[in-house]
mmCIF file of C-alpha atoms in Angstrom:
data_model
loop_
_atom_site.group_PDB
_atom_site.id
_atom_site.type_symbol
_atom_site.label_atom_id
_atom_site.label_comp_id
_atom_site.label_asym_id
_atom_site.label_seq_id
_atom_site.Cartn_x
_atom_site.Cartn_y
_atom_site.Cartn_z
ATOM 1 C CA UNK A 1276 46.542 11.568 -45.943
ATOM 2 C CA UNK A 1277 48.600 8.660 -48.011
ATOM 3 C CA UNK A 1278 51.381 11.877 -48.477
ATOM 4 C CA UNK A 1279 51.240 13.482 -45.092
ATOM 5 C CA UNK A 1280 51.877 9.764 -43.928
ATOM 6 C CA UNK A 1281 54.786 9.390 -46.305
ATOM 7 C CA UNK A 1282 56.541 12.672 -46.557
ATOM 8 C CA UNK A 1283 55.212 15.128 -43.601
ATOM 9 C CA UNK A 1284 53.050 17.162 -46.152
ATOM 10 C CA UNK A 1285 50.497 16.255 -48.914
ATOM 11 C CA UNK A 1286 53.066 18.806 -51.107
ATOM 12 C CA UNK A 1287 55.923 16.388 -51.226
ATOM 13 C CA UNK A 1288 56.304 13.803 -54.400
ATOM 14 C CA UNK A 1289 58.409 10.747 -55.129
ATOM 15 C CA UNK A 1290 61.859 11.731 -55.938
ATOM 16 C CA UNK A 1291 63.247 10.546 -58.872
ATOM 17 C CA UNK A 1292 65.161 7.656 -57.385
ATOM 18 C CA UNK A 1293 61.799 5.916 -55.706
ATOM 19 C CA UNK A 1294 60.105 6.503 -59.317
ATOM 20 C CA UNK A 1295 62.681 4.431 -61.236
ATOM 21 C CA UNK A 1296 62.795 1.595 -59.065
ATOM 22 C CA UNK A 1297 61.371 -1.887 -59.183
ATOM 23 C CA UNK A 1298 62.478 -5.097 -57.884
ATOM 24 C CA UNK A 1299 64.486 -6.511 -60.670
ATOM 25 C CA UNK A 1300 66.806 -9.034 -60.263
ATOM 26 C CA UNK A 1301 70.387 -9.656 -60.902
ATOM 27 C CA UNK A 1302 71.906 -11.261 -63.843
ATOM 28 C CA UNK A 1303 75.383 -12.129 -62.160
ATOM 29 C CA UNK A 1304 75.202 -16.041 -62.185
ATOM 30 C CA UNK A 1305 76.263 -16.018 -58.370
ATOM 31 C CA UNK A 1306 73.624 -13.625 -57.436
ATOM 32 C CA UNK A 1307 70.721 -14.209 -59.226
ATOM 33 C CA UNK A 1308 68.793 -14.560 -56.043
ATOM 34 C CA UNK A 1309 69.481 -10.586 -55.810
ATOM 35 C CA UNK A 1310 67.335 -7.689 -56.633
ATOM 36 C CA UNK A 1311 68.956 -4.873 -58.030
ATOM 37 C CA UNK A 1312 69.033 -0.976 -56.124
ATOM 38 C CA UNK A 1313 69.475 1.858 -59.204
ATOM 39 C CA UNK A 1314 70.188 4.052 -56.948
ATOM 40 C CA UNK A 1315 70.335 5.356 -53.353
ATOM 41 C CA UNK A 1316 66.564 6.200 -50.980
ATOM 42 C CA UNK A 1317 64.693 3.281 -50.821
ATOM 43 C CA UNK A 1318 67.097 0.470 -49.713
ATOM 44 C CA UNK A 1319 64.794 -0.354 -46.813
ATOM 45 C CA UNK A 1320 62.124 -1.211 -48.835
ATOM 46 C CA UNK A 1321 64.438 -3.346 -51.523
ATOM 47 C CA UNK A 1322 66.492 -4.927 -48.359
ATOM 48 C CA UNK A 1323 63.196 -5.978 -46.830
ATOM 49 C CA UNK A 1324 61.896 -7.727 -49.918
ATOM 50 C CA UNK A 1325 64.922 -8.792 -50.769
ATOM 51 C CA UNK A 1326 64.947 -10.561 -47.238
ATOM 52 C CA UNK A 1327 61.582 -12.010 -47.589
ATOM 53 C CA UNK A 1328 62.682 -13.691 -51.087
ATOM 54 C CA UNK A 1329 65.151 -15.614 -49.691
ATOM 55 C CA UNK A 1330 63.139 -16.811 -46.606
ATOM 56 C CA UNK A 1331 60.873 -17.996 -49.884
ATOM 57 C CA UNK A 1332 64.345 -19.344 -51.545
ATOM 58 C CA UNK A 1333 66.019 -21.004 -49.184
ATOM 59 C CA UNK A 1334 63.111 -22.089 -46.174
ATOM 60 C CA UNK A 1335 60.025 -22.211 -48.123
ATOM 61 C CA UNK A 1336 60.251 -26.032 -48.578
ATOM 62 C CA UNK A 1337 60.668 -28.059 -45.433
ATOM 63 C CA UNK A 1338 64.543 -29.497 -46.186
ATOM 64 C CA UNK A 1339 66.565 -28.694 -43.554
ATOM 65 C CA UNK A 1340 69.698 -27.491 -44.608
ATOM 66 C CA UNK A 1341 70.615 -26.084 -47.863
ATOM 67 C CA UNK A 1342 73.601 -26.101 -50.291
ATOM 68 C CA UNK A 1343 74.758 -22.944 -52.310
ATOM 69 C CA UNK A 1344 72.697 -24.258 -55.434
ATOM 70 C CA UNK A 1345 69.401 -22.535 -54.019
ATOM 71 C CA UNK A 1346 70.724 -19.467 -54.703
ATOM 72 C CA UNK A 1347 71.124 -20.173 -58.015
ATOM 73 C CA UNK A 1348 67.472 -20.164 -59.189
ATOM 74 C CA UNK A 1349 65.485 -19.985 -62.343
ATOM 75 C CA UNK A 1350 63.454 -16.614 -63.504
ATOM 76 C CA UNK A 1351 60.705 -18.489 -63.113
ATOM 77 C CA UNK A 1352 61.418 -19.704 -59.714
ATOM 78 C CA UNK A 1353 62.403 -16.234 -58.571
ATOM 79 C CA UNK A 1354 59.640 -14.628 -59.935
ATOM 80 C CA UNK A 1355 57.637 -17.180 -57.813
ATOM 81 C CA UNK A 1356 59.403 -16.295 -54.398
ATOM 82 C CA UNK A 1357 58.819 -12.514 -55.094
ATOM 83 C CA UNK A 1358 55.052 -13.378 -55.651
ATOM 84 C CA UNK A 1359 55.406 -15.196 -51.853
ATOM 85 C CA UNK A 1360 57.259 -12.687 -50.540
ATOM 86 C CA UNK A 1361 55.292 -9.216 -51.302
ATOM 87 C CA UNK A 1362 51.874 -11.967 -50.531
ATOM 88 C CA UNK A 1363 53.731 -12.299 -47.027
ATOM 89 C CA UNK A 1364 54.378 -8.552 -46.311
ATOM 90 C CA UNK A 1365 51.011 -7.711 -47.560
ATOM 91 C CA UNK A 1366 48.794 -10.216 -45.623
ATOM 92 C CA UNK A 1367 50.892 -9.210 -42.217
ATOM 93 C CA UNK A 1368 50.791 -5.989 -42.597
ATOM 94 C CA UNK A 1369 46.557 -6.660 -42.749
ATOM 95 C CA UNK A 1370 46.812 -8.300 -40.265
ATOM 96 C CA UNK A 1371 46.260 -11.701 -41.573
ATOM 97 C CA UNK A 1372 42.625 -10.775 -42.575
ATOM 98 C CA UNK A 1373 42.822 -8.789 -45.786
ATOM 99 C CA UNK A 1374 45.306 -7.001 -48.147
ATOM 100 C CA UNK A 1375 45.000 -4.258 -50.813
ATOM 101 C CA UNK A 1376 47.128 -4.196 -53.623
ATOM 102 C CA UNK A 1377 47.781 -0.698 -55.703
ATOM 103 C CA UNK A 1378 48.158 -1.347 -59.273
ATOM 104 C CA UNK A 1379 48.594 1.849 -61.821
ATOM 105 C CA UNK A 1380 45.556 1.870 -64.498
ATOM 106 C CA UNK A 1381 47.539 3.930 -67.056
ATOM 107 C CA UNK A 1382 45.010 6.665 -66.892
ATOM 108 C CA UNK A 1383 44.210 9.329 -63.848
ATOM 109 C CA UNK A 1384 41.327 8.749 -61.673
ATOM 110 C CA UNK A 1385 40.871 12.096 -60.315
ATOM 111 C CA UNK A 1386 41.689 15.465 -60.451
ATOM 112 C CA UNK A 1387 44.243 17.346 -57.829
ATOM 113 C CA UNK A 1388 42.782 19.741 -55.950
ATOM 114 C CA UNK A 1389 43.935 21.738 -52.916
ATOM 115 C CA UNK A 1390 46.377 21.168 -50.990
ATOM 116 C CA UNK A 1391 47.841 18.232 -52.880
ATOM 117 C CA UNK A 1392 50.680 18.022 -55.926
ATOM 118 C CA UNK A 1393 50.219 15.427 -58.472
ATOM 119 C CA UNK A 1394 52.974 13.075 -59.199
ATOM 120 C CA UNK A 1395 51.488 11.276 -61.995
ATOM 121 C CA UNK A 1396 51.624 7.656 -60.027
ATOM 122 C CA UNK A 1397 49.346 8.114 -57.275
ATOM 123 C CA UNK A 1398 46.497 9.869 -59.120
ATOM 124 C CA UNK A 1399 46.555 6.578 -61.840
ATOM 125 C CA UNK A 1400 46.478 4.028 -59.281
ATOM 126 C CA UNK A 1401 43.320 1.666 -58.450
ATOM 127 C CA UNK A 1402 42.483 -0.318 -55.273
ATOM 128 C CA UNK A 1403 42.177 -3.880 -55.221
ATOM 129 C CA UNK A 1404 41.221 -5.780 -52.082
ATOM 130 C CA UNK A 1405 41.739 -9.362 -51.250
ATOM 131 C CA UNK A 1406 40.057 -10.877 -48.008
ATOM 132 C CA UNK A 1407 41.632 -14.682 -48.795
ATOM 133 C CA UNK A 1408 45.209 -15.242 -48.909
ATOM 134 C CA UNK A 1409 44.777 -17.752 -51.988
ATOM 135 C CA UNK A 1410 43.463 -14.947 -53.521
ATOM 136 C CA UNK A 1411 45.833 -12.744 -53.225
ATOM 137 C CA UNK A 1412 48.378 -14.869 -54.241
ATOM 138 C CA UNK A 1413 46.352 -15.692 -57.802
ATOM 139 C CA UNK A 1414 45.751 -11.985 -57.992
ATOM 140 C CA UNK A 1415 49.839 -10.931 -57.847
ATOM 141 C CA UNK A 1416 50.673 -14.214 -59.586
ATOM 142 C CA UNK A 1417 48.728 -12.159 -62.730
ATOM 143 C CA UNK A 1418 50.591 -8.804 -62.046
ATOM 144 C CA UNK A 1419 53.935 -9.471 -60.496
ATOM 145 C CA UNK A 1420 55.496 -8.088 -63.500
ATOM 146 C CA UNK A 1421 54.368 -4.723 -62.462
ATOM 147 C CA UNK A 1422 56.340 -5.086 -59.206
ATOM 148 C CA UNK A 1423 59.817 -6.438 -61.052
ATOM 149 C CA UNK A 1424 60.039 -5.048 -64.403
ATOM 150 C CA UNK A 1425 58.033 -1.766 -63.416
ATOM 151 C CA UNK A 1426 58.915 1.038 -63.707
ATOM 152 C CA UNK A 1427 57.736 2.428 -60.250
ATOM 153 C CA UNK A 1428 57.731 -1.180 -58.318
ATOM 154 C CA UNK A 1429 58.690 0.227 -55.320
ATOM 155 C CA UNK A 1430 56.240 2.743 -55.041
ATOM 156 C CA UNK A 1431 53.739 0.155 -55.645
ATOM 157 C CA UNK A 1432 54.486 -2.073 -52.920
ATOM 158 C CA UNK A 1433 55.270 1.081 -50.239
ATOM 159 C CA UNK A 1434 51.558 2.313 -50.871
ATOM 160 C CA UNK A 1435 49.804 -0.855 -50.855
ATOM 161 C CA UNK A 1436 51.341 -1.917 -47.503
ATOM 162 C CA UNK A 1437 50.548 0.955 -45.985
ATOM 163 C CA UNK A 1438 46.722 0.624 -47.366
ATOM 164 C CA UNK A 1439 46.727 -2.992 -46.353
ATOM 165 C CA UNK A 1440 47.733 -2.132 -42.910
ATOM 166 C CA UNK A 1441 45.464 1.626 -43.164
ATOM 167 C CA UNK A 1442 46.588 4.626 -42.649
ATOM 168 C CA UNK A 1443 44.825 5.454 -39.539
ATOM 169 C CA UNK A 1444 46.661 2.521 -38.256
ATOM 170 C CA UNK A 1445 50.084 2.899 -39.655
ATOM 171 C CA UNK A 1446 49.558 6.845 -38.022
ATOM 172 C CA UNK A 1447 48.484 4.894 -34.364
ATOM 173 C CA UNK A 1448 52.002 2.968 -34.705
ATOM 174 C CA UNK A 1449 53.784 5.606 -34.452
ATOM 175 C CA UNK A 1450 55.530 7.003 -31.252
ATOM 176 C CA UNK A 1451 54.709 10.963 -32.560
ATOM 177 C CA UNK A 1452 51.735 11.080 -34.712
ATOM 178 C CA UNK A 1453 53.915 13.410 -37.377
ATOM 179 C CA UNK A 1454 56.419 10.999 -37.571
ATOM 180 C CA UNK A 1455 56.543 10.104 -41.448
ATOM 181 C CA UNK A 1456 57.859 6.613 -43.348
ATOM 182 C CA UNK A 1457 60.172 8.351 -46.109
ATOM 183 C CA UNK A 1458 63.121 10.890 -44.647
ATOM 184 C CA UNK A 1459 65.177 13.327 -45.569
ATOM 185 C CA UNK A 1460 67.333 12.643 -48.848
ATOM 186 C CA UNK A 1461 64.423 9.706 -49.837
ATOM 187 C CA UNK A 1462 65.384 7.158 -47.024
ATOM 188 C CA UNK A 1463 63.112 4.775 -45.604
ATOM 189 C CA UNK A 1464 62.548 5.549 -41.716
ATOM 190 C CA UNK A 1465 62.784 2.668 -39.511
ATOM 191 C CA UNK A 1466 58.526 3.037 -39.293
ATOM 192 C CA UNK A 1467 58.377 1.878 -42.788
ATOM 193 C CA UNK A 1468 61.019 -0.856 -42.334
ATOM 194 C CA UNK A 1469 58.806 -2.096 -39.452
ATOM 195 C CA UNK A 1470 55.806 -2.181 -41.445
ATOM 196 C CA UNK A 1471 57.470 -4.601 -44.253
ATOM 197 C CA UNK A 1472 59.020 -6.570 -41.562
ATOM 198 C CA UNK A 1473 56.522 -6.933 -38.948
ATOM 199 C CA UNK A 1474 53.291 -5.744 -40.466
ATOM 200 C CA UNK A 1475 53.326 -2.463 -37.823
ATOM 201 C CA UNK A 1476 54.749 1.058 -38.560
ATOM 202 C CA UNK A 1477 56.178 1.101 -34.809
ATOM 203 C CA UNK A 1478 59.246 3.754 -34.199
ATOM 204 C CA UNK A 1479 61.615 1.508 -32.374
ATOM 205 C CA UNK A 1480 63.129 -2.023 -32.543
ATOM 206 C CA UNK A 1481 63.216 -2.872 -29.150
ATOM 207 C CA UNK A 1482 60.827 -5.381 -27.945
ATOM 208 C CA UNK A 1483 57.285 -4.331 -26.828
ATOM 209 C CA UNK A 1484 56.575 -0.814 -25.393
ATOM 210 C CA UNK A 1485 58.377 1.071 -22.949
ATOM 211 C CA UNK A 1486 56.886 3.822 -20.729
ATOM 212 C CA UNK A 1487 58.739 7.034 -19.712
ATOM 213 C CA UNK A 1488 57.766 9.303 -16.680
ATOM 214 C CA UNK A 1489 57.970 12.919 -18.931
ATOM 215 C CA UNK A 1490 57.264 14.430 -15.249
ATOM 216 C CA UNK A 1491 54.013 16.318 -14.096
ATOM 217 C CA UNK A 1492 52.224 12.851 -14.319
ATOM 218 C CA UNK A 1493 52.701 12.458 -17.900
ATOM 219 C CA UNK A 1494 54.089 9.033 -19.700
ATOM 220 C CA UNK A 1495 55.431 8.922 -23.167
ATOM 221 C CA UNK A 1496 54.924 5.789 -24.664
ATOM 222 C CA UNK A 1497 57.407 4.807 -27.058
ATOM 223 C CA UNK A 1498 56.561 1.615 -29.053
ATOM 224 C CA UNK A 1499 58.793 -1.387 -30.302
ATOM 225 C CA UNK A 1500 58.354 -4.276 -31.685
ATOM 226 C CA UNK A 1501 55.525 -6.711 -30.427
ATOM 227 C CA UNK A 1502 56.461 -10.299 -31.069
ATOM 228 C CA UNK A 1503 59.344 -12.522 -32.815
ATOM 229 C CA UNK A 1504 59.672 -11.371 -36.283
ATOM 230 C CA UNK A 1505 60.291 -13.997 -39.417
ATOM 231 C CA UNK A 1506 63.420 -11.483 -40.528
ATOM 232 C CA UNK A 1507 65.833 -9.652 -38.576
ATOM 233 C CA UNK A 1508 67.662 -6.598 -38.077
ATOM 234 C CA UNK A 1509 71.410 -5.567 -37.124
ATOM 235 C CA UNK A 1510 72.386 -2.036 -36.436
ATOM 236 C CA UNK A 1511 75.316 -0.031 -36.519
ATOM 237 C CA UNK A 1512 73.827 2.169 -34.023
ATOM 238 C CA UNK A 1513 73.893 -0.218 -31.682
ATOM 239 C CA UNK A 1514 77.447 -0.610 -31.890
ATOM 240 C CA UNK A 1515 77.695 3.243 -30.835
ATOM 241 C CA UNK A 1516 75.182 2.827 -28.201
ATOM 242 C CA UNK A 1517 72.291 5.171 -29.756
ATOM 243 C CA UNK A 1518 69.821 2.433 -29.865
ATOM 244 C CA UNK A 1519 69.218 -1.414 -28.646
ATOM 245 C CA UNK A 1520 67.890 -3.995 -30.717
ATOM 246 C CA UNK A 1521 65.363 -6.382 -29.381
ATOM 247 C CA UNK A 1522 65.378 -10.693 -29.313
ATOM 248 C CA UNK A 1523 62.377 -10.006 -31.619
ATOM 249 C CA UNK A 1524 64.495 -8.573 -34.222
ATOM 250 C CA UNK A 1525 68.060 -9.931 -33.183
ATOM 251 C CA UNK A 1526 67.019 -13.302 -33.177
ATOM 252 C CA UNK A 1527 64.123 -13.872 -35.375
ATOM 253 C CA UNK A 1528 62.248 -17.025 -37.310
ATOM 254 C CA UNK A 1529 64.725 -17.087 -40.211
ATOM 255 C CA UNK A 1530 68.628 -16.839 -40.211
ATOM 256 C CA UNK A 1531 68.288 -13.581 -42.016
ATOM 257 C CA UNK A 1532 68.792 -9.620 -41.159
ATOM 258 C CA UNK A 1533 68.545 -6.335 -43.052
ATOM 259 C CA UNK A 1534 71.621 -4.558 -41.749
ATOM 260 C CA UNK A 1535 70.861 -0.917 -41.146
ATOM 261 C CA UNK A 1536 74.400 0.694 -41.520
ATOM 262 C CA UNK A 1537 74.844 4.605 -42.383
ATOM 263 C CA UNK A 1538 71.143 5.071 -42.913
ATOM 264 C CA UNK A 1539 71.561 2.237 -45.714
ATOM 265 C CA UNK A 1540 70.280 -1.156 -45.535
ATOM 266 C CA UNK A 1541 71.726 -4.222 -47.041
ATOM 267 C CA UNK A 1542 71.272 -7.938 -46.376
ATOM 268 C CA UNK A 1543 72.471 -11.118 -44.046
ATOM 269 C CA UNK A 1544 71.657 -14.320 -44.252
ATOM 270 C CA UNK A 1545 72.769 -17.901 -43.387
ATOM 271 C CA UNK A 1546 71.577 -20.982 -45.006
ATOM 272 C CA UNK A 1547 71.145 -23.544 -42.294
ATOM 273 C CA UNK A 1548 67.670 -23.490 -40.774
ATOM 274 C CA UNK A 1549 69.221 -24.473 -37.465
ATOM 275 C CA UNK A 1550 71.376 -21.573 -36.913
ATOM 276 C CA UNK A 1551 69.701 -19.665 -34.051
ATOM 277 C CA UNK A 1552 68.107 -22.563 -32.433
ATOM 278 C CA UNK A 1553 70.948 -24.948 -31.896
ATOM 279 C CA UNK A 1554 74.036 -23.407 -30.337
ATOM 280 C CA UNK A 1555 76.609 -25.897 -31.574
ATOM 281 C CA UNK A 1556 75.476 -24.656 -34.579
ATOM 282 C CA UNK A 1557 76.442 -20.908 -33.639
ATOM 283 C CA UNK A 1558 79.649 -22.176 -33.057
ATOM 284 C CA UNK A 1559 81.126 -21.406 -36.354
ATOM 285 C CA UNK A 1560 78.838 -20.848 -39.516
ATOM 286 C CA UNK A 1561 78.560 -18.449 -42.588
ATOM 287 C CA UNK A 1562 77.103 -15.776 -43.589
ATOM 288 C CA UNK A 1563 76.323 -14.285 -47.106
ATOM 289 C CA UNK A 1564 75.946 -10.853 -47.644
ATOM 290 C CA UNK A 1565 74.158 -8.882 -50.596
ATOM 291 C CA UNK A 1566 73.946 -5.185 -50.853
ATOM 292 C CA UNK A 1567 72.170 -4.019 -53.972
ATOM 293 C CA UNK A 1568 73.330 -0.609 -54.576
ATOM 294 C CA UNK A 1569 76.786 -1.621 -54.201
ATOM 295 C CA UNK A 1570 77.556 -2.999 -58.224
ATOM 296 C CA UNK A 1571 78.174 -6.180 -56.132
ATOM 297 C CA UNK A 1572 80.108 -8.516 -58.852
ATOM 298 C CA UNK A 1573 80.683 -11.775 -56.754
ATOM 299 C CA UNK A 1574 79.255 -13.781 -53.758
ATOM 300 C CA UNK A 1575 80.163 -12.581 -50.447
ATOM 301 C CA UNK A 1576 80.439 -15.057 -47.461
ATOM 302 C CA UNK A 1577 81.703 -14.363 -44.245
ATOM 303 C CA UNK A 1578 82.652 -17.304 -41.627
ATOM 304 C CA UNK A 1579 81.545 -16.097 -37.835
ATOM 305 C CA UNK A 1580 83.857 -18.043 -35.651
ATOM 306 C CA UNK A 1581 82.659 -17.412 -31.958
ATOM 307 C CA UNK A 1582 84.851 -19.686 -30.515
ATOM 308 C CA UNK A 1583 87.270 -17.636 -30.228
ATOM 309 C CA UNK A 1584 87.554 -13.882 -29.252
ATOM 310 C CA UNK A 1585 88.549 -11.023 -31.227
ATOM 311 C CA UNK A 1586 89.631 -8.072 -28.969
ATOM 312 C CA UNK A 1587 87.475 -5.170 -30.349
ATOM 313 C CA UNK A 1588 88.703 -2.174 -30.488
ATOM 314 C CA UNK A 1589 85.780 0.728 -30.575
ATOM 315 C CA UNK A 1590 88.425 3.952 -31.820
ATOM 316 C CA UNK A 1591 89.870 1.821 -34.792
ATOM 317 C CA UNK A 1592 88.013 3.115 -37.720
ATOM 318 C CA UNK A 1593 89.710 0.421 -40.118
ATOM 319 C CA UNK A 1594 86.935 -2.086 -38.735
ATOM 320 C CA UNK A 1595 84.332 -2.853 -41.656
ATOM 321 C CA UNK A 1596 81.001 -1.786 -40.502
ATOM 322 C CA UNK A 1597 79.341 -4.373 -40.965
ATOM 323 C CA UNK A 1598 82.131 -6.678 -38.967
ATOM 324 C CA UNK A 1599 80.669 -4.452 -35.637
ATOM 325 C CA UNK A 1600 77.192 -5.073 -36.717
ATOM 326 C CA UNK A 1601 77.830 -8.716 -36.523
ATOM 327 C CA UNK A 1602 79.186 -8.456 -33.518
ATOM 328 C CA UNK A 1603 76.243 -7.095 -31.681
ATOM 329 C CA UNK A 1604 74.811 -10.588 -31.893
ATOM 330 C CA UNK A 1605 77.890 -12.436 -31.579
ATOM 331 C CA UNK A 1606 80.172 -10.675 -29.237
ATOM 332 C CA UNK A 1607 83.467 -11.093 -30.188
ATOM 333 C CA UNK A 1608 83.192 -13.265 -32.644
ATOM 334 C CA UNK A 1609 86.419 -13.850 -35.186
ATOM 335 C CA UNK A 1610 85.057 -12.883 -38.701
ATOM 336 C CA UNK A 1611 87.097 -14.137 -41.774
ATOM 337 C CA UNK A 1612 85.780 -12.057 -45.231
ATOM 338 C CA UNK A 1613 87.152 -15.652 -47.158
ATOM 339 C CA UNK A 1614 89.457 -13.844 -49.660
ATOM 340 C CA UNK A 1615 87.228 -10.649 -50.593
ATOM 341 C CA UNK A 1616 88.142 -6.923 -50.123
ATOM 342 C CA UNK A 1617 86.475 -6.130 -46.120
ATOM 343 C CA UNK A 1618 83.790 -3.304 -47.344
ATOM 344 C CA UNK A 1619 84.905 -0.524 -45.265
#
């Protein structure tokens, strides 16, 4: 059920690129705060961890505004906020009642049979549940080092979300029950970017559910997002008009978005607290941006001026991507890169 619900069919495996990765953090004194991508397939799951340790970095205590030196921080400190952070998604995603966290045992705990090919990760892995959040905090405290050193991190934290949340659940979410959380080519679906962000495995990022007459007295129910998420989300695709992205998303608890950009997703965040509930603040303000597969080598900040209009121009192809993602929150806006190389 765990691989039909991942892949489409209990025949599929992890590819290579999900098995290697963990969430291991940069060395690069400027980006220490960042967690590494090897290589490309499952940037939704690194972006939306990698968004949830900074809401731990930079909001977790209760000053209001922050200087650069908070993304500076210690292992140890790090270490702590990815502890909070996978704590967070887990707990949500049980709906703030229990969680279950998959750890490997080293050994296999049953024997494939049927309709089912082994991968050597799921068949070692062991259950464990947690019904108090204190507990589950103690409890990854003592094995975080199996989600950032590894080796299959990622995997990890993808399964025991999806047991936290249960499958029949996560399959309930979901706008066609066949839809699956990993795509073609290893990416993360927007379903499984849901579930890290929101705690549900819904299809859509608009907000709430929308019903369609599909004629002869029929409605197809398609499902979005139910309430004001702590981390948000920016698309490219709604630049091009394929898809619109909710207040829940758009404008969510924390100054920070995964941007989903050519079925990859990197991250945007601001450090004042204020940002999207005090428009003088919105006036003009920064933005850093991290992308983990992209051998990133210095800080990136952006300053979003939207006092003043930038005529945009939908047929030049020379604007960076994630300029027009920006702008789908802040029409218009005049964005200034600060001296590095636009990523086009």
């Amino acid at each position: 059920e765990l691989k039909n619900l991942l892949f489409g069919s209990s025949l599929c495996c992890f590819s290579e690129e999900w098995k290697i990765q963990s969430f291991t953090f940069n060395n690069i004194p400027q980006l220490k705060y960042g967690i590494v991508q090897k290589k490309g397939g499952p940037c939704g799951v690194l972006a939306a961890v990698q968004a949830c340790v900074l809401q731990q970095l930079i909001f977790a205590d209760s000053n209001r505004n922050k200087d650069t030196r908070c993304l500076q921080p210690s292992e140890v400190h790090r270490t702590k906020c990815l502890t909070m952070a996978i704590a967070d998604i887990l707990w949500r995603a049980g709906g703030n009642e229990k969680a279950i966290v998959a750890l490997p045992s080293g050994r296999q705990q049953f024997t494939p049979i049927g309709k089912y090919k082994a991968d050597g990760i799921l068949e070692t892995l062991i259950l464990h549940s947690a019904t108090r959040y204190e507990d589950l905090i103690v409890f990854l405290q003592q094995n975080i080092h199996q989600f950032e050193i590894g080796p299959c991190g990622c995997i990890l934290l993808t399964v025991s979300v999806i047991l936290s949340r249960s499958i029949n659940l996560v399959r309930n979410d979901f706008d066609v029950l066949t839809n699956r959380l990993i795509g073609s080519h290893g990416y993360c679906t927007q379903e499984l970017v849901n579930l890290l962000l929101t705690g549900k495995a819904v299809s859509n990022v608009f907000n709430n559910v929308i019903e369609l007459d599909s004629g002869n007295g029929n409605i197809t129910i398609l499902k979005g997002v139910t309430s004001r998420s702590d981390i948000g989300l920016l698309s490219l695709f709604e630049h091009y008009d394929v898809c619109q992205v909710g207040c829940y998303l758009k404008t969510p608890k924390y100054p920070i978005w995964l941007v989903c950009s050519e079925s990859h997703f990197s991250v945007l965040f601001c450090l004042e607290r204020d940002l999207l509930g005090d428009w003088k603040t919105e006036r003009r303000f920064d933005l850093y941006y991290y992308d983990g597969l992209a051998n990133q080598e210095e800080e990136i900040r952006l300053t979003v001026d939207t006092t003043q209009m930038c005529a945009e121009d939908k047929e030049n192809d020379l604007t960076p991507p994630l300029e027009h993602c920006i702008r789908t929150k802040w029409q218009g806006a005049v964005i200034d890169w600060n001296g590095t190389e636009p990523i086009l």
